[in-house]
Amino acid sequence: MPGGRLTHEDRRRIAAWLAEGLGYAEIARRLGRPTSTISREVARNAAGGDYLPDRAQQAAGRRARRRRPAPATEPPDDGRTAESVRGYVEEFAALLAGTGLPRMVSRVFVCLITSGRGSLTAAELVRGLRVSPASVSKAIGYLEAMELVGRRPDPGGRRERYVIDDDTWLRVWQADTGAHARVAEAARRGIELFGAGTPIGERLGQMGRFFARVSDEMNNSGLTDTAVRDALTVIAALADAGRPLTAGELATALGLPGGRVADALEAIEHRPVIADPLALRATGSGAYTLAPRPDRLSPAQRQALRAIAG
């Protein structure tokens, strides 16, 4: 694998190409390696001016046995094995890569997430992932550009540690929200350019409304976890009762303060998606009930349902 350790077969090819008179640069190109890797390999393992692949492989094995690289995360002490941790990292990285994140960037990101200390140095990432320093450096640069990773000084050392801050996810959320808002604005400008009544304008209108709604739901909901939970409780209560209930009746039945019930009803009214596929309806008597959203069923579907019920 390019960037990994040379294999026995790689060393045999190096010896054969050297015998053919090829230079280090051409050999490196054929193996997909840096030229410096080939020059160091030959200089380290040349005996009497000749590069011997079998001897080079044995020497590499001895060096590997002497070297004990530290894992990217602390050894698990709760029954997990290093192999299971490594498998999880690779599986998680593959999932992230499926969303469009480069594979090496995904591997570095998951290693940082699963680090017991919550941070890693570049050297620890290189040893843990068994890749080149250049690969780690490039991946870190990618993550920093996305504001997913930050740097911290290594206590007692001169190296930097890479960390995932506590507010990383908020920054990601805000970045996505801003992107959705910009897409909606671009769609609106397109409507002005092509005309609202044209096929292009209609397509842009649908696109703009969708991204504007997503942006609004993500960025401006103003809802707390408590308000959302109370709203869902009120929806469940109205569905269970099967008849209209006033805010006072809901507060009494649910054992909630009147203010929290009022906030929950207001949240449902301002954010109808909370009750989807149902909709909150206020009756003339000040009570509330639930009804299917009119856009969830077609006229033909409603007619068929009435025929079954009738």
mmCIF file with all atom_site columns, N, CA, C and O in Angstrom, residues 234-254:
data_model
loop_
_atom_site.group_PDB
_atom_site.id
_atom_site.type_symbol
_atom_site.label_atom_id
_atom_site.label_alt_id
_atom_site.label_comp_id
_atom_site.label_asym_id
_atom_site.label_entity_id
_atom_site.label_seq_id
_atom_site.pdbx_PDB_ins_code
_atom_site.Cartn_x
_atom_site.Cartn_y
_atom_site.Cartn_z
_atom_site.occupancy
_atom_site.B_iso_or_equiv
_atom_site.pdbx_formal_charge
_atom_site.auth_seq_id
_atom_site.auth_comp_id
_atom_site.auth_asym_id
_atom_site.auth_atom_id
_atom_site.pdbx_PDB_model_num
ATOM 1  N N  . VAL A 1 234 ? -48.286 16.907 24.900 1.00 0.00 ? 234 VAL A N  1
ATOM 2  C CA . VAL A 1 234 ? -49.610 17.473 24.617 1.00 0.00 ? 234 VAL A CA 1
ATOM 3  C C  . VAL A 1 234 ? -50.226 16.787 23.396 1.00 0.00 ? 234 VAL A C  1
ATOM 4  O O  . VAL A 1 234 ? -51.421 16.461 23.392 1.00 0.00 ? 234 VAL A O  1
ATOM 5  N N  . ILE A 1 235 ? -49.424 16.539 22.369 1.00 0.00 ? 235 ILE A N  1
ATOM 6  C CA . ILE A 1 235 ? -49.937 15.856 21.176 1.00 0.00 ? 235 ILE A CA 1
ATOM 7  C C  . ILE A 1 235 ? -50.426 14.457 21.535 1.00 0.00 ? 235 ILE A C  1
ATOM 8  O O  . ILE A 1 235 ? -51.505 14.020 21.110 1.00 0.00 ? 235 ILE A O  1
ATOM 9  N N  . ALA A 1 236 ? -49.633 13.742 22.335 1.00 0.00 ? 236 ALA A N  1
ATOM 10 C CA . ALA A 1 236 ? -50.036 12.405 22.760 1.00 0.00 ? 236 ALA A CA 1
ATOM 11 C C  . ALA A 1 236 ? -51.322 12.453 23.578 1.00 0.00 ? 236 ALA A C  1
ATOM 12 O O  . ALA A 1 236 ? -52.201 11.588 23.435 1.00 0.00 ? 236 ALA A O  1
ATOM 13 N N  . ALA A 1 237 ? -51.469 13.477 24.437 1.00 0.00 ? 237 ALA A N  1
ATOM 14 C CA . ALA A 1 237 ? -52.662 13.598 25.273 1.00 0.00 ? 237 ALA A CA 1
ATOM 15 C C  . ALA A 1 237 ? -53.901 13.857 24.429 1.00 0.00 ? 237 ALA A C  1
ATOM 16 O O  . ALA A 1 237 ? -54.963 13.245 24.656 1.00 0.00 ? 237 ALA A O  1
ATOM 17 N N  . LEU A 1 238 ? -53.793 14.738 23.450 1.00 0.00 ? 238 LEU A N  1
ATOM 18 C CA . LEU A 1 238 ? -54.943 15.021 22.593 1.00 0.00 ? 238 LEU A CA 1
ATOM 19 C C  . LEU A 1 238 ? -55.327 13.808 21.765 1.00 0.00 ? 238 LEU A C  1
ATOM 20 O O  . LEU A 1 238 ? -56.515 13.525 21.555 1.00 0.00 ? 238 LEU A O  1
ATOM 21 N N  . ALA A 1 239 ? -54.326 13.073 21.294 1.00 0.00 ? 239 ALA A N  1
ATOM 22 C CA . ALA A 1 239 ? -54.608 11.866 20.512 1.00 0.00 ? 239 ALA A CA 1
ATOM 23 C C  . ALA A 1 239 ? -55.273 10.809 21.384 1.00 0.00 ? 239 ALA A C  1
ATOM 24 O O  . ALA A 1 239 ? -56.202 10.117 20.954 1.00 0.00 ? 239 ALA A O  1
ATOM 25 N N  . ASP A 1 240 ? -54.814 10.675 22.636 1.00 0.00 ? 240 ASP A N  1
ATOM 26 C CA . ASP A 1 240 ? -55.375 9.670  23.545 1.00 0.00 ? 240 ASP A CA 1
ATOM 27 C C  . ASP A 1 240 ? -56.792 10.038 23.965 1.00 0.00 ? 240 ASP A C  1
ATOM 28 O O  . ASP A 1 240 ? -57.658 9.156  24.087 1.00 0.00 ? 240 ASP A O  1
ATOM 29 N N  . ALA A 1 241 ? -57.040 11.345 24.186 1.00 0.00 ? 241 ALA A N  1
ATOM 30 C CA . ALA A 1 241 ? -58.367 11.776 24.632 1.00 0.00 ? 241 ALA A CA 1
ATOM 31 C C  . ALA A 1 241 ? -59.405 11.583 23.539 1.00 0.00 ? 241 ALA A C  1
ATOM 32 O O  . ALA A 1 241 ? -60.563 11.236 23.816 1.00 0.00 ? 241 ALA A O  1
ATOM 33 N N  . GLY A 1 242 ? -59.016 11.814 22.316 1.00 0.00 ? 242 GLY A N  1
ATOM 34 C CA . GLY A 1 242 ? -59.958 11.624 21.215 1.00 0.00 ? 242 GLY A CA 1
ATOM 35 C C  . GLY A 1 242 ? -61.025 12.697 21.148 1.00 0.00 ? 242 GLY A C  1
ATOM 36 O O  . GLY A 1 242 ? -62.022 12.536 20.430 1.00 0.00 ? 242 GLY A O  1
ATOM 37 N N  . ARG A 1 243 ? -60.869 13.776 21.877 1.00 0.00 ? 243 ARG A N  1
ATOM 38 C CA . ARG A 1 243 ? -61.823 14.883 21.834 1.00 0.00 ? 243 ARG A CA 1
ATOM 39 C C  . ARG A 1 243 ? -61.091 16.177 22.159 1.00 0.00 ? 243 ARG A C  1
ATOM 40 O O  . ARG A 1 243 ? -59.980 16.149 22.703 1.00 0.00 ? 243 ARG A O  1
ATOM 41 N N  . PRO A 1 244 ? -61.685 17.338 21.848 1.00 0.00 ? 244 PRO A N  1
ATOM 42 C CA . PRO A 1 244 ? -61.016 18.603 22.146 1.00 0.00 ? 244 PRO A CA 1
ATOM 43 C C  . PRO A 1 244 ? -60.827 18.808 23.646 1.00 0.00 ? 244 PRO A C  1
ATOM 44 O O  . PRO A 1 244 ? -61.681 18.428 24.461 1.00 0.00 ? 244 PRO A O  1
ATOM 45 N N  . LEU A 1 245 ? -59.689 19.396 24.017 1.00 0.00 ? 245 LEU A N  1
ATOM 46 C CA . LEU A 1 245 ? -59.385 19.713 25.407 1.00 0.00 ? 245 LEU A CA 1
ATOM 47 C C  . LEU A 1 245 ? -58.878 21.148 25.483 1.00 0.00 ? 245 LEU A C  1
ATOM 48 O O  . LEU A 1 245 ? -58.167 21.613 24.589 1.00 0.00 ? 245 LEU A O  1
ATOM 49 N N  . THR A 1 246 ? -59.222 21.833 26.561 1.00 0.00 ? 246 THR A N  1
ATOM 50 C CA . THR A 1 246 ? -58.701 23.179 26.770 1.00 0.00 ? 246 THR A CA 1
ATOM 51 C C  . THR A 1 246 ? -57.307 23.099 27.378 1.00 0.00 ? 246 THR A C  1
ATOM 52 O O  . THR A 1 246 ? -56.881 22.035 27.854 1.00 0.00 ? 246 THR A O  1
ATOM 53 N N  . ALA A 1 247 ? -56.614 24.236 27.391 1.00 0.00 ? 247 ALA A N  1
ATOM 54 C CA . ALA A 1 247 ? -55.284 24.271 27.992 1.00 0.00 ? 247 ALA A CA 1
ATOM 55 C C  . ALA A 1 247 ? -55.359 23.917 29.471 1.00 0.00 ? 247 ALA A C  1
ATOM 56 O O  . ALA A 1 247 ? -54.486 23.222 30.005 1.00 0.00 ? 247 ALA A O  1
ATOM 57 N N  . GLY A 1 248 ? -56.412 24.379 30.145 1.00 0.00 ? 248 GLY A N  1
ATOM 58 C CA . GLY A 1 248 ? -56.566 24.071 31.560 1.00 0.00 ? 248 GLY A CA 1
ATOM 59 C C  . GLY A 1 248 ? -56.781 22.588 31.794 1.00 0.00 ? 248 GLY A C  1
ATOM 60 O O  . GLY A 1 248 ? -56.218 22.001 32.733 1.00 0.00 ? 248 GLY A O  1
ATOM 61 N N  . GLU A 1 249 ? -57.617 21.970 30.948 1.00 0.00 ? 249 GLU A N  1
ATOM 62 C CA . GLU A 1 249 ? -57.850 20.526 31.084 1.00 0.00 ? 249 GLU A CA 1
ATOM 63 C C  . GLU A 1 249 ? -56.570 19.736 30.823 1.00 0.00 ? 249 GLU A C  1
ATOM 64 O O  . GLU A 1 249 ? -56.295 18.738 31.525 1.00 0.00 ? 249 GLU A O  1
ATOM 65 N N  . LEU A 1 250 ? -55.802 20.178 29.856 1.00 0.00 ? 250 LEU A N  1
ATOM 66 C CA . LEU A 1 250 ? -54.529 19.498 29.580 1.00 0.00 ? 250 LEU A CA 1
ATOM 67 C C  . LEU A 1 250 ? -53.579 19.624 30.761 1.00 0.00 ? 250 LEU A C  1
ATOM 68 O O  . LEU A 1 250 ? -52.922 18.651 31.156 1.00 0.00 ? 250 LEU A O  1
ATOM 69 N N  . ALA A 1 251 ? -53.482 20.839 31.331 1.00 0.00 ? 251 ALA A N  1
ATOM 70 C CA . ALA A 1 251 ? -52.576 21.044 32.460 1.00 0.00 ? 251 ALA A CA 1
ATOM 71 C C  . ALA A 1 251 ? -52.970 20.157 33.635 1.00 0.00 ? 251 ALA A C  1
ATOM 72 O O  . ALA A 1 251 ? -52.118 19.548 34.297 1.00 0.00 ? 251 ALA A O  1
ATOM 73 N N  . THR A 1 252 ? -54.262 20.058 33.914 1.00 0.00 ? 252 THR A N  1
ATOM 74 C CA . THR A 1 252 ? -54.727 19.241 35.031 1.00 0.00 ? 252 THR A CA 1
ATOM 75 C C  . THR A 1 252 ? -54.455 17.761 34.790 1.00 0.00 ? 252 THR A C  1
ATOM 76 O O  . THR A 1 252 ? -53.950 17.054 35.665 1.00 0.00 ? 252 THR A O  1
ATOM 77 N N  . ALA A 1 253 ? -54.796 17.300 33.595 1.00 0.00 ? 253 ALA A N  1
ATOM 78 C CA . ALA A 1 253 ? -54.631 15.878 33.291 1.00 0.00 ? 253 ALA A CA 1
ATOM 79 C C  . ALA A 1 253 ? -53.167 15.472 33.267 1.00 0.00 ? 253 ALA A C  1
ATOM 80 O O  . ALA A 1 253 ? -52.818 14.365 33.714 1.00 0.00 ? 253 ALA A O  1
ATOM 81 N N  . LEU A 1 254 ? -52.301 16.348 32.777 1.00 0.00 ? 254 LEU A N  1
ATOM 82 C CA . LEU A 1 254 ? -50.886 16.002 32.640 1.00 0.00 ? 254 LEU A CA 1
ATOM 83 C C  . LEU A 1 254 ? -50.063 16.356 33.868 1.00 0.00 ? 254 LEU A C  1
ATOM 84 O O  . LEU A 1 254 ? -48.889 15.976 33.959 1.00 0.00 ? 254 LEU A O  1
#
